[in-house]
Short mmCIF file of C-alpha atoms in Angstrom, two decimals:
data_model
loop_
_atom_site.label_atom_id
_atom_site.label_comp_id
_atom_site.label_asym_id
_atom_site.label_seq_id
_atom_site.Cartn_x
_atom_site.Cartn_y
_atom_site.Cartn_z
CA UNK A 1 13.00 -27.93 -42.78
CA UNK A 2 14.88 -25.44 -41.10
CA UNK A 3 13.37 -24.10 -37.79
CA UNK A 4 13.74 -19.93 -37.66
CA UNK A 5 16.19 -19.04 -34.71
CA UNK A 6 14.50 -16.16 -31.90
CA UNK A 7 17.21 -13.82 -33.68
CA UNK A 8 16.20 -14.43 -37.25
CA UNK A 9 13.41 -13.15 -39.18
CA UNK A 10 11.94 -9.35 -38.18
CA UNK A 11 12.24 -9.72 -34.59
CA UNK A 12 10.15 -5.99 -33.92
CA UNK A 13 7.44 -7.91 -35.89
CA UNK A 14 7.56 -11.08 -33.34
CA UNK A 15 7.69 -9.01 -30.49
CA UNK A 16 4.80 -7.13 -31.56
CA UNK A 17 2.62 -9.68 -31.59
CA UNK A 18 3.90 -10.93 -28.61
CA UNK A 19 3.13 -8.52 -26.66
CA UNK A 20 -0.51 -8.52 -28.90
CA UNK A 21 -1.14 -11.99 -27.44
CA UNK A 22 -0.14 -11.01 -23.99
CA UNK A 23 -2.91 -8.61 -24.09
CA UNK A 24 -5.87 -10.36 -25.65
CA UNK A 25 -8.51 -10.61 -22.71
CA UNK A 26 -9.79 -14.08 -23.15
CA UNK A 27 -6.02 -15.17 -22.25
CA UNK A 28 -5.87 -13.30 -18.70
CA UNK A 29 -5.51 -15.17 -15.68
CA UNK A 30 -9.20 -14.96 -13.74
CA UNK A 31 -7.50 -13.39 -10.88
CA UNK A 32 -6.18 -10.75 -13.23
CA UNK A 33 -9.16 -10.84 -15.06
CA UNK A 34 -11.06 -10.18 -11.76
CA UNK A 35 -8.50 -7.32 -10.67
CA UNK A 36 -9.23 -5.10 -14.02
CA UNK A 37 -12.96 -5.68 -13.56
CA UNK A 38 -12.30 -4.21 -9.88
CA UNK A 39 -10.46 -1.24 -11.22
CA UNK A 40 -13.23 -0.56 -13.75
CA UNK A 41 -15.56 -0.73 -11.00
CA UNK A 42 -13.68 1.58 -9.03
CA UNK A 43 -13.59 3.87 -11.80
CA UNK A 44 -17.40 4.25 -12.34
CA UNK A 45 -18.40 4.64 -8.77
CA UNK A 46 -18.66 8.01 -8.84
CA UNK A 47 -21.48 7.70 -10.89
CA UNK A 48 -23.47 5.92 -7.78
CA UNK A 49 -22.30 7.51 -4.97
CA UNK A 50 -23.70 11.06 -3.54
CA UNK A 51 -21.10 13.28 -3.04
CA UNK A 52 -20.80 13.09 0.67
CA UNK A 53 -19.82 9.31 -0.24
CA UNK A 54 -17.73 9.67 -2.91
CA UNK A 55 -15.50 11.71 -0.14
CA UNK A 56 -15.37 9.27 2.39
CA UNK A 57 -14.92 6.76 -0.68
CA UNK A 58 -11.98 8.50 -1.89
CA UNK A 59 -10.01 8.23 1.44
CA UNK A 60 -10.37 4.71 0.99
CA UNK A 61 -8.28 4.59 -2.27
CA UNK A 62 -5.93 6.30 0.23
CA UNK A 63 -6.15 3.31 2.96
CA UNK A 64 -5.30 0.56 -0.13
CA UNK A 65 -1.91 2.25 -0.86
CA UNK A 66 -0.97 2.91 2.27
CA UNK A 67 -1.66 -1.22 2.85
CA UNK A 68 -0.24 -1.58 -1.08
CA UNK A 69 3.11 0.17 0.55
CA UNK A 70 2.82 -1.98 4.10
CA UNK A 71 2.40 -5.55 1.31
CA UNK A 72 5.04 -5.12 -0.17
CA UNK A 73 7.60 -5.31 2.78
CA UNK A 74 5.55 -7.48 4.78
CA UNK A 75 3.47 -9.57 2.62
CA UNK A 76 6.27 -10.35 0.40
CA UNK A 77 9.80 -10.40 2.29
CA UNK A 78 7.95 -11.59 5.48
CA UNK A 79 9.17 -8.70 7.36
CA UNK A 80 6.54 -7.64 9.82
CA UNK A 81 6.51 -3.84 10.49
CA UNK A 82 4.02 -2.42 12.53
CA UNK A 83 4.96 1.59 12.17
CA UNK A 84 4.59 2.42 8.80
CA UNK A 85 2.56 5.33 9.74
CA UNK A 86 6.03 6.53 10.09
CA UNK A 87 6.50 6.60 6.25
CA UNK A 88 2.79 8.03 5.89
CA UNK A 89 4.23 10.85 7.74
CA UNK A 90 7.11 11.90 6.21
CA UNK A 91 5.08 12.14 2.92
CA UNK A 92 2.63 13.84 4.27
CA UNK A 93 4.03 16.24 6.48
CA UNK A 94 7.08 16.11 3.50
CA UNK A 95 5.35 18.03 0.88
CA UNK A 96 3.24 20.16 3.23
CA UNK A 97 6.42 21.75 4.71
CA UNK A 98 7.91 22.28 1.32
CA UNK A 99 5.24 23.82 -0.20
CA UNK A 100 4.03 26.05 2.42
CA UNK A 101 7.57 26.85 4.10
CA UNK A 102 10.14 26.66 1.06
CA UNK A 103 8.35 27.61 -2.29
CA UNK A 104 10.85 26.85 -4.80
CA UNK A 105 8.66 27.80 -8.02
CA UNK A 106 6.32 30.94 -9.39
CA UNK A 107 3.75 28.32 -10.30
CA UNK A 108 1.74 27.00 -7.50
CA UNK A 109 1.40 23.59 -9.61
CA UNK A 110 5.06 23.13 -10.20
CA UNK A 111 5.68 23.67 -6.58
CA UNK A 112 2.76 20.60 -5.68
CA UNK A 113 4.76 18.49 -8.09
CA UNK A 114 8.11 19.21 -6.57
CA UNK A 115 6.59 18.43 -2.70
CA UNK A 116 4.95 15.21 -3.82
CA UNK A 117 8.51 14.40 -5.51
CA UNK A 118 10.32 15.44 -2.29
CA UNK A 119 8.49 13.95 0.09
CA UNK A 120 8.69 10.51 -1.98
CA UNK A 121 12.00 10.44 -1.64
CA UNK A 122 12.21 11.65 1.77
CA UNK A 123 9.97 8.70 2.59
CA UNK A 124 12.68 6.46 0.57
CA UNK A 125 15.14 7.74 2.69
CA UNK A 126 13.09 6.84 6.03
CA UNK A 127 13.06 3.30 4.18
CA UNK A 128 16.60 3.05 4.10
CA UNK A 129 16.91 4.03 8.06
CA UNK A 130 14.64 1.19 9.18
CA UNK A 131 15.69 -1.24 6.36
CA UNK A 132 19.18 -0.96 7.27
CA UNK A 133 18.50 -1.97 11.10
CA UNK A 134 16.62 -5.09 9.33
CA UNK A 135 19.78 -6.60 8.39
CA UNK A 136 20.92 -7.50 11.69
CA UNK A 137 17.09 -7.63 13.48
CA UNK A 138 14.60 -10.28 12.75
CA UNK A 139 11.27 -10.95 14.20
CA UNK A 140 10.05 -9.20 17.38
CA UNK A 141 13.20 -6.91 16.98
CA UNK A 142 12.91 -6.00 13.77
CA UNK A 143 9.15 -4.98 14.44
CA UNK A 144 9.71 -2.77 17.78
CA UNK A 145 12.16 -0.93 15.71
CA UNK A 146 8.82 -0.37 13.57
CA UNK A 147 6.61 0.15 16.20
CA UNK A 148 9.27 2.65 17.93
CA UNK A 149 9.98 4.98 14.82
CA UNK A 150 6.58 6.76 14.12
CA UNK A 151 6.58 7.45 17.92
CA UNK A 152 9.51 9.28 17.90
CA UNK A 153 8.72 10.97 15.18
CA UNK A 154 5.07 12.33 16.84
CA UNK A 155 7.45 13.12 19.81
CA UNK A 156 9.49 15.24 16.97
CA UNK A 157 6.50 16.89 15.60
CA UNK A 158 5.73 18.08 18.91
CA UNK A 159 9.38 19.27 20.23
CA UNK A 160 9.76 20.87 16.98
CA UNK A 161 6.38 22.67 16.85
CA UNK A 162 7.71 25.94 17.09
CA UNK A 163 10.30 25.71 14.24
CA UNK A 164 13.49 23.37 12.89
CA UNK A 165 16.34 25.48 11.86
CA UNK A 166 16.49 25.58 7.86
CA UNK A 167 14.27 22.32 7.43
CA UNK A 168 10.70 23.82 9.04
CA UNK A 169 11.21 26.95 9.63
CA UNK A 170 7.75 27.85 10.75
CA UNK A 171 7.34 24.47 12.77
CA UNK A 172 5.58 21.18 12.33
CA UNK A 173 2.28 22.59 14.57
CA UNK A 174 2.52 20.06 17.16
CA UNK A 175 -0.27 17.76 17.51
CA UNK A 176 -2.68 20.93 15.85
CA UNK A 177 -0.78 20.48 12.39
CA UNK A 178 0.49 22.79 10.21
CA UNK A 179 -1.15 26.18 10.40
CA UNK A 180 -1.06 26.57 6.80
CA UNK A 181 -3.55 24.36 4.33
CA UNK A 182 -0.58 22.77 1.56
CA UNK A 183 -2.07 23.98 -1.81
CA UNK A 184 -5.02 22.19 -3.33
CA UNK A 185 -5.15 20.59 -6.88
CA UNK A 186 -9.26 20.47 -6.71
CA UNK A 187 -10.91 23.23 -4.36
CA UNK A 188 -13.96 25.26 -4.06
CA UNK A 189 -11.85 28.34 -3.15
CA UNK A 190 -10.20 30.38 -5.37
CA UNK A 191 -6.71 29.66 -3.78
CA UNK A 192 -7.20 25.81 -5.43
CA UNK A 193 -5.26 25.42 -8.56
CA UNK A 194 -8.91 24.32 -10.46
CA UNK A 195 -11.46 26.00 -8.89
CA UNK A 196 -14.55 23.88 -8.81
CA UNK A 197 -18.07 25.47 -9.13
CA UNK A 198 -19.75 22.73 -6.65
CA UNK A 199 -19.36 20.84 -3.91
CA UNK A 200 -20.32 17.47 -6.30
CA UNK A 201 -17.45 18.74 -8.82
CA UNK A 202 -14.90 19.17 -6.46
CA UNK A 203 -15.96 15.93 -4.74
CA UNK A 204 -15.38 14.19 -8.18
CA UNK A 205 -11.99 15.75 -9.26
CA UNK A 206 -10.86 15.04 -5.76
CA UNK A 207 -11.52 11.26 -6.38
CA UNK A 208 -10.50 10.80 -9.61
CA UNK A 209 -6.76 12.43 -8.99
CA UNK A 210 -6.60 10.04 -6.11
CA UNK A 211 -7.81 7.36 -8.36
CA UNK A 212 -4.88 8.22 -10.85
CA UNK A 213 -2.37 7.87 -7.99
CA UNK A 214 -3.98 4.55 -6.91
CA UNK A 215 -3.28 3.04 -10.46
CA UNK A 216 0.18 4.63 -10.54
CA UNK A 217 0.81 3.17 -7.26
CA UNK A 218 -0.80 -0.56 -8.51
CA UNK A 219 1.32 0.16 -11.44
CA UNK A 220 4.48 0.05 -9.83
CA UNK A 221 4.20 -2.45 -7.05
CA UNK A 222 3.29 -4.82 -9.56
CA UNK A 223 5.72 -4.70 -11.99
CA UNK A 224 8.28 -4.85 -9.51
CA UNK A 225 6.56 -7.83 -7.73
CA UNK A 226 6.21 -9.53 -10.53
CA UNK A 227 9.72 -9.07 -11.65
CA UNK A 228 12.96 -11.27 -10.72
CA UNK A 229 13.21 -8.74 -7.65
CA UNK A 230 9.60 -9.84 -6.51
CA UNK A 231 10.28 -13.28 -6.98
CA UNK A 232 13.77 -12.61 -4.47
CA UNK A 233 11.14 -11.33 -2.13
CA UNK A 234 8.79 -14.09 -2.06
CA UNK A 235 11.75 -16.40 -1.61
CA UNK A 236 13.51 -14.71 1.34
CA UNK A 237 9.88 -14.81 3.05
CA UNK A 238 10.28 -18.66 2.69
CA UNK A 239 13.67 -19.52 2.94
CA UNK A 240 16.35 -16.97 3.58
CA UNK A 241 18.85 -19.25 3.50
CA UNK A 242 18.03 -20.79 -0.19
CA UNK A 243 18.66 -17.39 -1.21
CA UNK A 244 22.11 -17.58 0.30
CA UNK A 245 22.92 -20.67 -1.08
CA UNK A 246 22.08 -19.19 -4.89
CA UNK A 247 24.55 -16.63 -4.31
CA UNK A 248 22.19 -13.47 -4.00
CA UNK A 249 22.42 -11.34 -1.08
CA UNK A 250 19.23 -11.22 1.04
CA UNK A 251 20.10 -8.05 2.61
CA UNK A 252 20.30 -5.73 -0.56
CA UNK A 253 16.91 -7.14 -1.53
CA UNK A 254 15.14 -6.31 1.79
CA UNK A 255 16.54 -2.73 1.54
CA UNK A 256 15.37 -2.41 -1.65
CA UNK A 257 11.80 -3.69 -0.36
CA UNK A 258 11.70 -1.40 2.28
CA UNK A 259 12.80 1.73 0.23
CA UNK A 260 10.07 0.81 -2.22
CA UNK A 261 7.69 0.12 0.35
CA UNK A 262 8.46 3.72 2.21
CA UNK A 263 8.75 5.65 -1.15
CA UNK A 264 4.68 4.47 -2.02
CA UNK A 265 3.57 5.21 1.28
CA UNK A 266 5.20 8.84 1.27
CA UNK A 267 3.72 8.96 -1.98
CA UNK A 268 0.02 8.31 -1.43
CA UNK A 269 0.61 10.28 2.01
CA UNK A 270 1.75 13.42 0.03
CA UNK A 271 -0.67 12.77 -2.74
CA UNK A 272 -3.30 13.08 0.10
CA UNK A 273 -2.45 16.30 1.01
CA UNK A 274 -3.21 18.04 -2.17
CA UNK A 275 -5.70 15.68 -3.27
CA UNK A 276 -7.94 14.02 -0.67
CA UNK A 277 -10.77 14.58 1.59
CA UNK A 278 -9.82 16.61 4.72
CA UNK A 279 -6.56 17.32 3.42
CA UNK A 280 -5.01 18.57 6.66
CA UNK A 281 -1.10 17.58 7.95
CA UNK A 282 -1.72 16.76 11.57
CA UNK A 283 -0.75 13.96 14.26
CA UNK A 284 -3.72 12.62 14.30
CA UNK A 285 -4.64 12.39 10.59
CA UNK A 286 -1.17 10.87 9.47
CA UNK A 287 -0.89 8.41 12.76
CA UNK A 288 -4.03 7.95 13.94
CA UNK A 289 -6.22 9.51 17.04
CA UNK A 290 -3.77 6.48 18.99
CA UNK A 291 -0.59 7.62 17.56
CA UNK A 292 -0.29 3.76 15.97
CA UNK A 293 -4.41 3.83 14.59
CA UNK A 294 -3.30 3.80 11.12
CA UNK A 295 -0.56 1.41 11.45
CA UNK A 296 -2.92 -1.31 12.50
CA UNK A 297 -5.36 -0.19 10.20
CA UNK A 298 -3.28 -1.01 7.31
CA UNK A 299 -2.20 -4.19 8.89
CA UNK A 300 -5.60 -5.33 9.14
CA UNK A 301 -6.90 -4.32 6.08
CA UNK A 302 -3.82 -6.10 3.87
CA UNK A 303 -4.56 -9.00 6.44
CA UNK A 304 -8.29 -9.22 5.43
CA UNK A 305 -7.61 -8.91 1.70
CA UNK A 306 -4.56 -11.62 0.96
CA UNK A 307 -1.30 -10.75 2.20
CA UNK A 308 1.64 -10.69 -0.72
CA UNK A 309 -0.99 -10.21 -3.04
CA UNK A 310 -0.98 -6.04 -3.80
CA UNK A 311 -4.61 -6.35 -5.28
CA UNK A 312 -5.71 -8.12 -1.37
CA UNK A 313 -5.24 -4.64 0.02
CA UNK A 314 -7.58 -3.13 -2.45
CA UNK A 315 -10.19 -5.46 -1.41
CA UNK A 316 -9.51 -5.62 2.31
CA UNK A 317 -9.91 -1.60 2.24
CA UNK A 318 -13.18 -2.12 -0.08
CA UNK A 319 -14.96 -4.85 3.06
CA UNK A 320 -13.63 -2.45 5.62
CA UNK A 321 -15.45 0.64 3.78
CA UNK A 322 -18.54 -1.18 3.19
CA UNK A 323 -19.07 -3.01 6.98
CA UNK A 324 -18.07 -0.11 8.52
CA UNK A 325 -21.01 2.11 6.54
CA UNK A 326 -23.15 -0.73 7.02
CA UNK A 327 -23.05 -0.87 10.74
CA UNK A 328 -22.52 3.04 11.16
CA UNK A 329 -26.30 2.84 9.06
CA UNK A 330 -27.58 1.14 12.28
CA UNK A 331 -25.97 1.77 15.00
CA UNK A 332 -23.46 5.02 14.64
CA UNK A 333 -20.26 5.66 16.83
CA UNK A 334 -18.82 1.79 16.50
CA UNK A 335 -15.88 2.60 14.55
CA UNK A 336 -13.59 0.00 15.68
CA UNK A 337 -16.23 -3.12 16.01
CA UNK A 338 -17.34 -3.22 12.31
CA UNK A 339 -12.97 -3.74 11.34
CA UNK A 340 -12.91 -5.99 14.24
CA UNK A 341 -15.60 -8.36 13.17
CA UNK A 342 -14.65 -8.75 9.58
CA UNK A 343 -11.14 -9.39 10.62
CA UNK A 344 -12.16 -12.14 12.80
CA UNK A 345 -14.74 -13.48 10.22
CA UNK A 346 -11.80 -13.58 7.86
CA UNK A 347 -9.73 -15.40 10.12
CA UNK A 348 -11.84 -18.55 11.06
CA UNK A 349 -13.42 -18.96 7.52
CA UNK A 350 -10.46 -16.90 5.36
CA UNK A 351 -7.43 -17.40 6.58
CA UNK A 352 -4.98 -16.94 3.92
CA UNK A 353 -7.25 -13.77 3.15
CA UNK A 354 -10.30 -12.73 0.75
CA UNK A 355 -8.59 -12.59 -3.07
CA UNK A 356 -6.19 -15.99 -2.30
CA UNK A 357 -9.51 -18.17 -1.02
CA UNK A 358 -11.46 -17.30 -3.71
CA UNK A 359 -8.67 -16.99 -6.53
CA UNK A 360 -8.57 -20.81 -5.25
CA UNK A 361 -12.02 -21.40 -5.56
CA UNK A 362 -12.60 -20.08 -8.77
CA UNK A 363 -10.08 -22.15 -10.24
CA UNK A 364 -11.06 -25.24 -8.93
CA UNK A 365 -15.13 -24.12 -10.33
CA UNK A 366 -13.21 -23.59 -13.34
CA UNK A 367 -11.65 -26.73 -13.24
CA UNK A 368 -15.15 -28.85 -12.57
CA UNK A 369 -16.59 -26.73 -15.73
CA UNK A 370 -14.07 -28.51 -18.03
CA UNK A 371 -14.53 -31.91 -16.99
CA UNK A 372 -10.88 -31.67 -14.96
CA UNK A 373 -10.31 -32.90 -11.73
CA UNK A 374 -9.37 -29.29 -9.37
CA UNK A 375 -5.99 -29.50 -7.69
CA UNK A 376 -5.30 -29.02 -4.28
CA UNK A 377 -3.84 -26.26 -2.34
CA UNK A 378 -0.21 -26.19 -3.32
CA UNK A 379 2.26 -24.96 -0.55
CA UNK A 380 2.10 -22.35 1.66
CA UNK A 381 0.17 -18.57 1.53
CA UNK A 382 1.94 -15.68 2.10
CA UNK A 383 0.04 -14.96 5.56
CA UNK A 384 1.04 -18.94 6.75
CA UNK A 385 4.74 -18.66 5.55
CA UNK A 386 4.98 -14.86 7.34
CA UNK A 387 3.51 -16.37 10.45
CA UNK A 388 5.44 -19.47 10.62
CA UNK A 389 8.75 -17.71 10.01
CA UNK A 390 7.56 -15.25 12.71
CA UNK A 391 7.02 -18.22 15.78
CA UNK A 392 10.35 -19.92 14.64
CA UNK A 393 12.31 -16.35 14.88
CA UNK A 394 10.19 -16.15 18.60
CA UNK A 395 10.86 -19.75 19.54
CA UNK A 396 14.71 -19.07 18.29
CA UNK A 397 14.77 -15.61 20.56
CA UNK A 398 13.33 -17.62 23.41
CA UNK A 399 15.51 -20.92 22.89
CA UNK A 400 19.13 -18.36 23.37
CA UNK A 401 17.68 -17.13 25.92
CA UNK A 402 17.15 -20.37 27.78
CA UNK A 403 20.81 -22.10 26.88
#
């Protein structure tokens, strides 16, 4: 009997119902599984949250892109950056500049949506000015570079305060911030584009747009992570050289990663300032009261979650939320301990992070449930393989040095 060819046959059909099995829920993965039942979750908890809560909640959704955006580069291509506040800024001060200083359109909403799409891409281009410098820099180099970048930009905010010919006319505010508010999407004012009739309603639409730029965010990080390019990343994090040796060229991949990585963070930064709580472009809200505050925030909270895992940072920035409101219940003003704690928790009993340990876990319960013996852990995690490739670049620096 003849066996039908993949070109034979009505292949729209096939592919159909391909696709049909790919989305039957009984055939997910538990970890995937597990990640739709957290976006659900996330989705409903307006409905138990006062609305006082649901605003501190909703900058949250902010922190897990901005450590979706730090993942991607870091987790994935093992390239350690410890700035990307610098990225958070450009977005955020991005659209804030074009839609107070340079309003293109009539329409106050087409002029939001052309400063979100701005900024994104003026974040993409900050991506391409440190991923280019990443080429020739590894390691300790590559992150000073990092670290160096959002100071000089605070030190540019500042200089520039008064006005930038044709870019910022009216200034960047210094460390104050921009003296205009950028246009809101959800307000109680009547200078909002939807004018909300209560604090709990504005509180809501406030969340929910954030929400929407979460999943677009989640959307795109992992497609691309789970495409060929993702795989690329995951390999250069373990062997650069293997990717070599198949021909491909390392250094148009980790461009790529860092563009993509810069272009969500500008996003969800510019998102932020139309749609979050205390919507305000200032040093200290896009850097951090420290100038590098956020960066290590997002570091941590990726850290805490699963590194090269995009959903890890969603539930790094969930623990961080909740131990920080727990202790703040008790004993208020310990902002830093509660972060500190859980990352060192993490650490001795976590250490490849929250989602890998118990993805692992659950598959090995799994396993016992049908009678199967579980399987080991197989290789390395993404935090192990980052770290390891980190000491050898270190030990490498230090060895020239010595000769």
């Amino acid at each position: 009997m003849a066996t039908e060819t993949p070109l034979e046959g009505d292949v729209d059909k096939r592919r159909r119902e391909a696709v049909k099995e790919k989305l039957m829920f009984q055939d997910v993965s538990l970890r995937h599984r597990l990640g739709i039942y957290g976006i659900v979750l996330l989705g409903l908890l307006p409905t138990i949250l006062q609305p006082s809560e649901l605003l501190d909640f909703t900058y949250v959704l902010y922190l897990m892109m901005f450590a979706i955006s730090w993942d991607v580069v870091s987790g994935y291509t093992g390239q350690l950056s410890f700035g990307h506040a610098f990225f958070f800024a450009l977005g955020g001060y991005g659209t804030a500049v074009v839609t107070t200083q340079h309003s293109v359109f009539e329409i106050t909403i087409l002029n939001v949506l052309f400063g979100i799409l701005v900024a994104t891409l003026v974040a993409a281009i900050g991506g391409v000015l440190i991923g280019v410098p990443a080429l020739r820099l590894d390691g300790p180099y590559l992150s000073l570079v990092t670290l160096i970048a959002p100071l000089l930009l605070y030190q540019s905010f500042i200089l520039f305060s008064g006005g930038f010919p044709y870019l910022a006319p009216d200034g960047f505010g210094g460390t104050s911030g921009l003296v205009e508010r950028p246009p809101q999407i959800v307000g109680l004012g009547s200078d909002a584009i939807i004018t909300a009739q209560a604090a709990w309603t504005e509180a809501l639409g406030r969340y929910y747009l954030s929400f929407v730029a979460l999943l677009v965010v989640l959307a795109v990080t992992y497609a691309v992570t789970r495409s060929a390019a993702g795989s690329v990343f995951t390999a250069i994090r373990e062997d650069e050289d293997a990717v070599r040796s198949v021909g491909l060229n390392p250094a148009k991949f980790k461009i790529f990663a860092f563009v993509l990585s810069a272009a969500v963070g500008g996003f969800a930064a510019a998102v932020w300032m139309h749609a979050g709580p205390s919507s305000y472009p200032n040093t200290e809200s896009v850097f951090g009261a420290g100038r590098i505050d956020l960066s290590i925030n997002v570091i941590v909270v990726a850290i805490i979650g699963g590194m090269g895992t995009i959903v890890g940072s969603v539930v790094g920035a969930m623990l961080v939320f909740f131990a920080r409101l727990t202790t703040s219940t008790f004993v208020p003003s310990l902002s830093p301990l509660p972060t500190f704690l859980l990352g060192m928790l993490v650490l001795v009993f976590l250490p490849r992070g929250v989602v890998p340990e118990l993805a692992d876990a659950g598959k090995r319960y799994m396993a016992r449930r049908r009678g199967e013996e579980p399987r080991g852990q197989t290789g390395r995690s993404a935090s192990e393989s980052t770290l390891a490739k980190y000491r050898e670049e270190i030990e490498d620096i230090l060895g020239r040095d010595n000769r």
